[in-house]
Each structure stands twice: as structure tokens, then as C-alpha cells.
mmCIF file with all atom_site columns, C-alpha atoms in Angstrom:
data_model
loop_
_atom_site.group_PDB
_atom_site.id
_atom_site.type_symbol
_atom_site.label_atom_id
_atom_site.label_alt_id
_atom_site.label_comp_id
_atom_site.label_asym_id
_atom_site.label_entity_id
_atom_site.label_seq_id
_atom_site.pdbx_PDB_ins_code
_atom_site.Cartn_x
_atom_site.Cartn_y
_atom_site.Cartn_z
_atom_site.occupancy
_atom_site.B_iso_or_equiv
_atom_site.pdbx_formal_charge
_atom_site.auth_seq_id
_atom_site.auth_comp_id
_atom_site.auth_asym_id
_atom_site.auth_atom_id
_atom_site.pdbx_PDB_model_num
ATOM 1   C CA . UNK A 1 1   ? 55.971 52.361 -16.510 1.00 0.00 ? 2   UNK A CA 1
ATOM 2   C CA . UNK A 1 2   ? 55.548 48.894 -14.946 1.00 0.00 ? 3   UNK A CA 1
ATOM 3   C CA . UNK A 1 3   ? 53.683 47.840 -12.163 1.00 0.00 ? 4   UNK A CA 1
ATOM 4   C CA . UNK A 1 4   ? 54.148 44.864 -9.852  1.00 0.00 ? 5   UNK A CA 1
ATOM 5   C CA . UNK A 1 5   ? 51.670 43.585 -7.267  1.00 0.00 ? 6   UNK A CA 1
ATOM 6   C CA . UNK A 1 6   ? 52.686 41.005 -5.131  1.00 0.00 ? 7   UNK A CA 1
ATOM 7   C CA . UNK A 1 7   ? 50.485 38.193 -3.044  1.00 0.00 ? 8   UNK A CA 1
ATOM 8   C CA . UNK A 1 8   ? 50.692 35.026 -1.304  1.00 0.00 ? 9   UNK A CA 1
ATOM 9   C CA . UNK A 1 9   ? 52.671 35.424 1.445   1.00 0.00 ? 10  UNK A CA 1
ATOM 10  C CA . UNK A 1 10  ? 51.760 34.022 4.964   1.00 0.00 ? 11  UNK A CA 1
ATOM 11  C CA . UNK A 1 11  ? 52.413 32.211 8.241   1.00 0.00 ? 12  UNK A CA 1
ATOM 12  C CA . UNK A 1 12  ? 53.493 28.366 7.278   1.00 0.00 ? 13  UNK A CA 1
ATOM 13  C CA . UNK A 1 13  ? 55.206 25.942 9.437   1.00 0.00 ? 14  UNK A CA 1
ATOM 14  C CA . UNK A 1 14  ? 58.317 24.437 8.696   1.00 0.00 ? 15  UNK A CA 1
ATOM 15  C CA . UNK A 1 15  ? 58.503 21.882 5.697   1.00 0.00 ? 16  UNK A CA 1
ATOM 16  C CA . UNK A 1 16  ? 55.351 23.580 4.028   1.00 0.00 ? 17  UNK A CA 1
ATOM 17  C CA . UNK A 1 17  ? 54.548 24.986 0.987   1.00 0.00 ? 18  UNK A CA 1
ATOM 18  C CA . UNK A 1 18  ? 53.714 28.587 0.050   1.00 0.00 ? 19  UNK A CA 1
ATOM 19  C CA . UNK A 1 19  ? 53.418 30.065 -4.071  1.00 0.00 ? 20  UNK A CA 1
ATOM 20  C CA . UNK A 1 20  ? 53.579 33.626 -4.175  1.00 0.00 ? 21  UNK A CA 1
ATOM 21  C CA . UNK A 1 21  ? 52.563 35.991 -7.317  1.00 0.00 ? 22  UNK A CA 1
ATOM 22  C CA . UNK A 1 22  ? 53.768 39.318 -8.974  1.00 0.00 ? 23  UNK A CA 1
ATOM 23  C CA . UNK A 1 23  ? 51.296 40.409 -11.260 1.00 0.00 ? 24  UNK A CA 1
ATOM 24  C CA . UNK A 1 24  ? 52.931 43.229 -13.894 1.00 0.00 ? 25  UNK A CA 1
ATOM 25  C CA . UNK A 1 25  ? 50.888 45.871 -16.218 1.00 0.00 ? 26  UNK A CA 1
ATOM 26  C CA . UNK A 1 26  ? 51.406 48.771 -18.074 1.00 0.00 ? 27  UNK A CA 1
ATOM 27  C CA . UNK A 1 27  ? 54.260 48.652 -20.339 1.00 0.00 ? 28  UNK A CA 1
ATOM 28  C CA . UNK A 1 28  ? 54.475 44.450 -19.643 1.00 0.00 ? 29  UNK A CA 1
ATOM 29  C CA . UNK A 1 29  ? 56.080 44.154 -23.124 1.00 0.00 ? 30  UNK A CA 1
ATOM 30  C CA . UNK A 1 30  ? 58.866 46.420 -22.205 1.00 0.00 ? 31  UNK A CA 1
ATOM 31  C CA . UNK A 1 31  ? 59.837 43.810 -19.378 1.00 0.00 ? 32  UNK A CA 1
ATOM 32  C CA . UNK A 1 32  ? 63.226 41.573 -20.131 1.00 0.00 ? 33  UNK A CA 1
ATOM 33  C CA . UNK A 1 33  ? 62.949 39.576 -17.235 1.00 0.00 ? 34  UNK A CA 1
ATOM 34  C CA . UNK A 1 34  ? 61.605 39.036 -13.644 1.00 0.00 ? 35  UNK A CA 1
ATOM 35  C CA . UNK A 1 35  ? 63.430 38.055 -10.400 1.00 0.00 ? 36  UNK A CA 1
ATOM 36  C CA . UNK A 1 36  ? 62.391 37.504 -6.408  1.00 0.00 ? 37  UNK A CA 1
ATOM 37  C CA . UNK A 1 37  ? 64.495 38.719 -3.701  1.00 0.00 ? 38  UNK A CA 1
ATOM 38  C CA . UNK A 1 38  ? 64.121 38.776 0.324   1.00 0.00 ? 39  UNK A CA 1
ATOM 39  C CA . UNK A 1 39  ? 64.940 40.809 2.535   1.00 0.00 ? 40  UNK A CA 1
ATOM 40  C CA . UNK A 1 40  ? 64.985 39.363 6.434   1.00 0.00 ? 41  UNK A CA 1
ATOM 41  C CA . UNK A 1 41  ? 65.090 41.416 9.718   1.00 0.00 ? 42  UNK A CA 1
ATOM 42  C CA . UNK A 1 42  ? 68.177 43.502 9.797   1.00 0.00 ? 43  UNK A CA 1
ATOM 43  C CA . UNK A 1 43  ? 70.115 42.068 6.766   1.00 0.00 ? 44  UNK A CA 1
ATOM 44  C CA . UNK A 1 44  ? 70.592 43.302 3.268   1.00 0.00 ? 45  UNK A CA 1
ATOM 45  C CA . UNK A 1 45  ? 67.935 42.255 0.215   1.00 0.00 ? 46  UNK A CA 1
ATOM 46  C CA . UNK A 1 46  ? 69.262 39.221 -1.375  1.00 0.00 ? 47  UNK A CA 1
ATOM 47  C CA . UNK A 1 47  ? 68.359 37.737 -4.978  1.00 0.00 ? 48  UNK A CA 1
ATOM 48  C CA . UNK A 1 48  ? 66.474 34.869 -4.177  1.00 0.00 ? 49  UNK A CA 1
ATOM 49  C CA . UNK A 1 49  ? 65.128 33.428 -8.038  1.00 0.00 ? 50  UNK A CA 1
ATOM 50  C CA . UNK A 1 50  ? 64.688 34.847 -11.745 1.00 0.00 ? 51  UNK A CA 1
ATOM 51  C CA . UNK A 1 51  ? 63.051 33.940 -15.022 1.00 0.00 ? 52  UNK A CA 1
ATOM 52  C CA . UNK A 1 52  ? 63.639 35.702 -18.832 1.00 0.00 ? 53  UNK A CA 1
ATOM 53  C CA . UNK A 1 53  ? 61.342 36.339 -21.005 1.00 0.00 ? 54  UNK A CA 1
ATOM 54  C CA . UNK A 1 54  ? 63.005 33.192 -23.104 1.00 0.00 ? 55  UNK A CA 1
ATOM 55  C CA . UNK A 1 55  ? 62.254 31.048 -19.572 1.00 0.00 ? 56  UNK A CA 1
ATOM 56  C CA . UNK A 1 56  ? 65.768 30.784 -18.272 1.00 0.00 ? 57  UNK A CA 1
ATOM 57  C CA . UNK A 1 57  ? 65.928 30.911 -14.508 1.00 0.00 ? 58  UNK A CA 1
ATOM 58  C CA . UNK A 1 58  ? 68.019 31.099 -12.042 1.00 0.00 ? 59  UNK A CA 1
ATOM 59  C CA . UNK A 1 59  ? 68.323 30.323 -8.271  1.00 0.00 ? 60  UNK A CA 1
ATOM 60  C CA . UNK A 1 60  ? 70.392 31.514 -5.286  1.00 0.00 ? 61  UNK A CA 1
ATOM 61  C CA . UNK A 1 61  ? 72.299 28.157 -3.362  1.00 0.00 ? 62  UNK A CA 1
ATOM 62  C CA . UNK A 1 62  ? 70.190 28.260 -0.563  1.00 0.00 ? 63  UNK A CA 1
ATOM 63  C CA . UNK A 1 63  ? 66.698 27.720 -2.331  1.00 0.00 ? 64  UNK A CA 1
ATOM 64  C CA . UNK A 1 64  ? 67.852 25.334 -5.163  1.00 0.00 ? 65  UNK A CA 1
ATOM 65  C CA . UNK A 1 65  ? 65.729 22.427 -5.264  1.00 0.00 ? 66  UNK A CA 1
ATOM 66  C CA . UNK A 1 66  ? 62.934 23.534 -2.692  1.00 0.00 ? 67  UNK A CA 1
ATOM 67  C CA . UNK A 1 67  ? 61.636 26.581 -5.068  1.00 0.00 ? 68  UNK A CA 1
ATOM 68  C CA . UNK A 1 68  ? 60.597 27.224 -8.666  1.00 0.00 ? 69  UNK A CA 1
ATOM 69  C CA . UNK A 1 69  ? 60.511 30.333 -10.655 1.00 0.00 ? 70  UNK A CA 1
ATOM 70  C CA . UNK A 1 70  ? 57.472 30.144 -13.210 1.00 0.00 ? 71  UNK A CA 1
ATOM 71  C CA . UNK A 1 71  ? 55.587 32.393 -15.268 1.00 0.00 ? 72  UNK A CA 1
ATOM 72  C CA . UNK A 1 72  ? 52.415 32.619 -16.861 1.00 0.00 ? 73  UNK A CA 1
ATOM 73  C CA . UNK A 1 73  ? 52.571 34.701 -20.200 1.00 0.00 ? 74  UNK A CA 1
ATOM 74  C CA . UNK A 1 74  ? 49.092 35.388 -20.782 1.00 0.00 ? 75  UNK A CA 1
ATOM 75  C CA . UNK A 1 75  ? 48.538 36.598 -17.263 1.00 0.00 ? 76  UNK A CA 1
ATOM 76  C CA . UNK A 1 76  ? 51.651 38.875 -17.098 1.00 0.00 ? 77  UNK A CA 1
ATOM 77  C CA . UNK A 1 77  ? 52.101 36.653 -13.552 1.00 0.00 ? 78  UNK A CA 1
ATOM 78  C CA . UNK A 1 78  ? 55.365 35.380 -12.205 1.00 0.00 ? 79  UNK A CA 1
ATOM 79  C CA . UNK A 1 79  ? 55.217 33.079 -9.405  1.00 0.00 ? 80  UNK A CA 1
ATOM 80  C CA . UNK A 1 80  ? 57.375 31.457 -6.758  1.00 0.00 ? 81  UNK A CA 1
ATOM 81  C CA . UNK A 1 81  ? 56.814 27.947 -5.391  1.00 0.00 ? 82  UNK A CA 1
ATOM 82  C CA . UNK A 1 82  ? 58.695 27.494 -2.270  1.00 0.00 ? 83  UNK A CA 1
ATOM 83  C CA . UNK A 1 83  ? 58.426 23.924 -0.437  1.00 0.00 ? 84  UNK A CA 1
ATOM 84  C CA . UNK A 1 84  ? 60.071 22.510 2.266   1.00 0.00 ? 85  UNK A CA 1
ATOM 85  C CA . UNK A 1 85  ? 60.732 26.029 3.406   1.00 0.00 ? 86  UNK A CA 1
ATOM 86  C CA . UNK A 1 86  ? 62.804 26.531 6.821   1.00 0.00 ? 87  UNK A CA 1
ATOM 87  C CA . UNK A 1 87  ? 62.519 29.761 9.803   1.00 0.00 ? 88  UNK A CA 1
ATOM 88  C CA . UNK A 1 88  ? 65.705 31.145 7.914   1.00 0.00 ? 89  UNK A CA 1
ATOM 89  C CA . UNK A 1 89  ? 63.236 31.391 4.702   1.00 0.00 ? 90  UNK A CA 1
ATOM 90  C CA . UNK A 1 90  ? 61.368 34.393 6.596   1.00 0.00 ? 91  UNK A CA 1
ATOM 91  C CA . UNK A 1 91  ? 61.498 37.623 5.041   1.00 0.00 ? 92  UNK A CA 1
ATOM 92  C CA . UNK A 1 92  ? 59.761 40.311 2.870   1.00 0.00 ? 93  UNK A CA 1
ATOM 93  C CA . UNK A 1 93  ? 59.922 38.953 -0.544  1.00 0.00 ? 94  UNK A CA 1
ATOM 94  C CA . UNK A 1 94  ? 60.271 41.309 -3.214  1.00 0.00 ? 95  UNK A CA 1
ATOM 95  C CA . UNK A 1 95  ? 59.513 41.203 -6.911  1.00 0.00 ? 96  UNK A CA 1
ATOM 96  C CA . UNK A 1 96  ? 61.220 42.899 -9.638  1.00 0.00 ? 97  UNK A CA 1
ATOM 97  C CA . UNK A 1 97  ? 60.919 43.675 -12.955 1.00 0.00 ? 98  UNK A CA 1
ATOM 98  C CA . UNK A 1 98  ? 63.553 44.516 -15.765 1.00 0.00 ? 99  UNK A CA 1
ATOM 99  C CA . UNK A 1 99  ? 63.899 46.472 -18.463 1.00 0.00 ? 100 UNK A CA 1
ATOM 100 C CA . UNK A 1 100 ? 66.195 48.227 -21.065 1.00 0.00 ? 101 UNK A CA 1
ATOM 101 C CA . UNK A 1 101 ? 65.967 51.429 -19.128 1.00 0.00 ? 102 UNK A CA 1
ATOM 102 C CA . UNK A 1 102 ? 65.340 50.568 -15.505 1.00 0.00 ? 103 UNK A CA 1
ATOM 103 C CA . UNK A 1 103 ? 63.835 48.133 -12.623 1.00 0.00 ? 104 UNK A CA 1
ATOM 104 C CA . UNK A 1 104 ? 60.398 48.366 -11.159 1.00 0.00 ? 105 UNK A CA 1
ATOM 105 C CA . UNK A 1 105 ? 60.224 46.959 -7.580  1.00 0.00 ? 106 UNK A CA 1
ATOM 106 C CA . UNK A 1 106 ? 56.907 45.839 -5.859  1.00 0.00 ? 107 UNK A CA 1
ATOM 107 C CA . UNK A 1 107 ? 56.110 46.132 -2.527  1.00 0.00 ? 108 UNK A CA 1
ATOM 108 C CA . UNK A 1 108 ? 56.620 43.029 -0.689  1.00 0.00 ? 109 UNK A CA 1
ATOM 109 C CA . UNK A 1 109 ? 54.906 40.477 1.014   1.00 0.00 ? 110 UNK A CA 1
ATOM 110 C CA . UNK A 1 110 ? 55.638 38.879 4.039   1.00 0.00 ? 111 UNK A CA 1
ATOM 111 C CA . UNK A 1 111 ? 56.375 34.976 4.289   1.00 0.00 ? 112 UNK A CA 1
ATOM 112 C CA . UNK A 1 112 ? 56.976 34.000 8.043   1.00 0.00 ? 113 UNK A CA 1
ATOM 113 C CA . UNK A 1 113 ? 58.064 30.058 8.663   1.00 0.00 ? 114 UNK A CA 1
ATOM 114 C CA . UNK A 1 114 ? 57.785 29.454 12.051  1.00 0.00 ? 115 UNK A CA 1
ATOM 115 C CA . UNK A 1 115 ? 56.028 26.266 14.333  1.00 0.00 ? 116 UNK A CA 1
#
């Protein structure tokens, strides 16, 4: 079992900067890789950003240059910089976790970009 606790959301305005975390334990060395999605008011959870456990990442279109996908080994901690962020950027942002044998979701934390 894996378990994924996510933090750093908040109110920002436009063209700021928020980094959220996912901290994973229990079976952490069971874990292939780790993504970010969103899901915004009345539309379907997207993939947002992942990272391997080898460091390859990966972006959706709409958040390629403004975030990063990082991760910090001996913390178990993924993060996601997001800058310049714009009001369509608001949603509950997910992390996930992979492994052989299934995906462990956490449970969200809001990120709200408004002025």
C-alpha cells in the first residue's frame, strides 16, 4: 500500500507562483512513477505532469514551460512548480502514484488563480 499526501495549494493571482507536494510512504519502493492531474469545476480529471523513477517527465500542452515536475528521492516528495499560472489553471490537483499492480490517488488540493 502507498500513501500520498498532498499540500500547497492556495489562492494566487494571476502570473504567480505556487509549488505543491505529494509526500508517498509505505511501500515507496514499489512506486514506478508519479504524475499530477486536475480536475476543474464540472470537467473531467486531466493529466497535468509526470516524473519516473529514472527522472523522465512529461507535461500536458497547456502547462509546458510555466511548470516543473521534480522529485526529491530521499524525501519520497514529488513536487509541482507552477508559475505564471492563469484563472483556467484552477482546479483540484491530484497526485498519483504507480505501480506494477495498481495506482494510489491522493486527495487533492485546491489551487484557485483568480485577481
Amino acid at each position: 500500500q502507498v500513501q500520498l499526501e498532498e499540500s500547497g495549494g492556495g489562492l494566487v493571482q494571476p502570473g504567480g507562483s505556487l509549488r505543491l507536494s505529494c509526500a508517498a510512504s509505505g511501500s515507496v519502493l514499489s512506486i514506478t512513477a508519479m504524475a499530477w492531474y486536475r480536475q476543474a469545476p464540472g470537467k473531467e480529471r486531466e493529466f497535468v505532469a509526470a516524473i519516473t523513477n529514472v527522472d523522465t517527465t512529461r507535461y500536458t500542452d497547456s502547462v509546458k514551460g510555466r511548470f516543473t515536475i521534480s522529485r526529491d528521492k530521499s524525501k519520497n516528495t514529488v513536487y509541482l512548480q507552477m508559475n505564471s499560472l492563469k484563472p483556467e489553471d484552477t482546479a483540484v490537483y491530484y497526485c498519483k502514484a504507480l505501480t506494477l499492480s495498481r495506482e494510489y490517488w491522493g486527495q487533492g488540493t485546491q489551487v484557485t488563480v483568480s485577481s
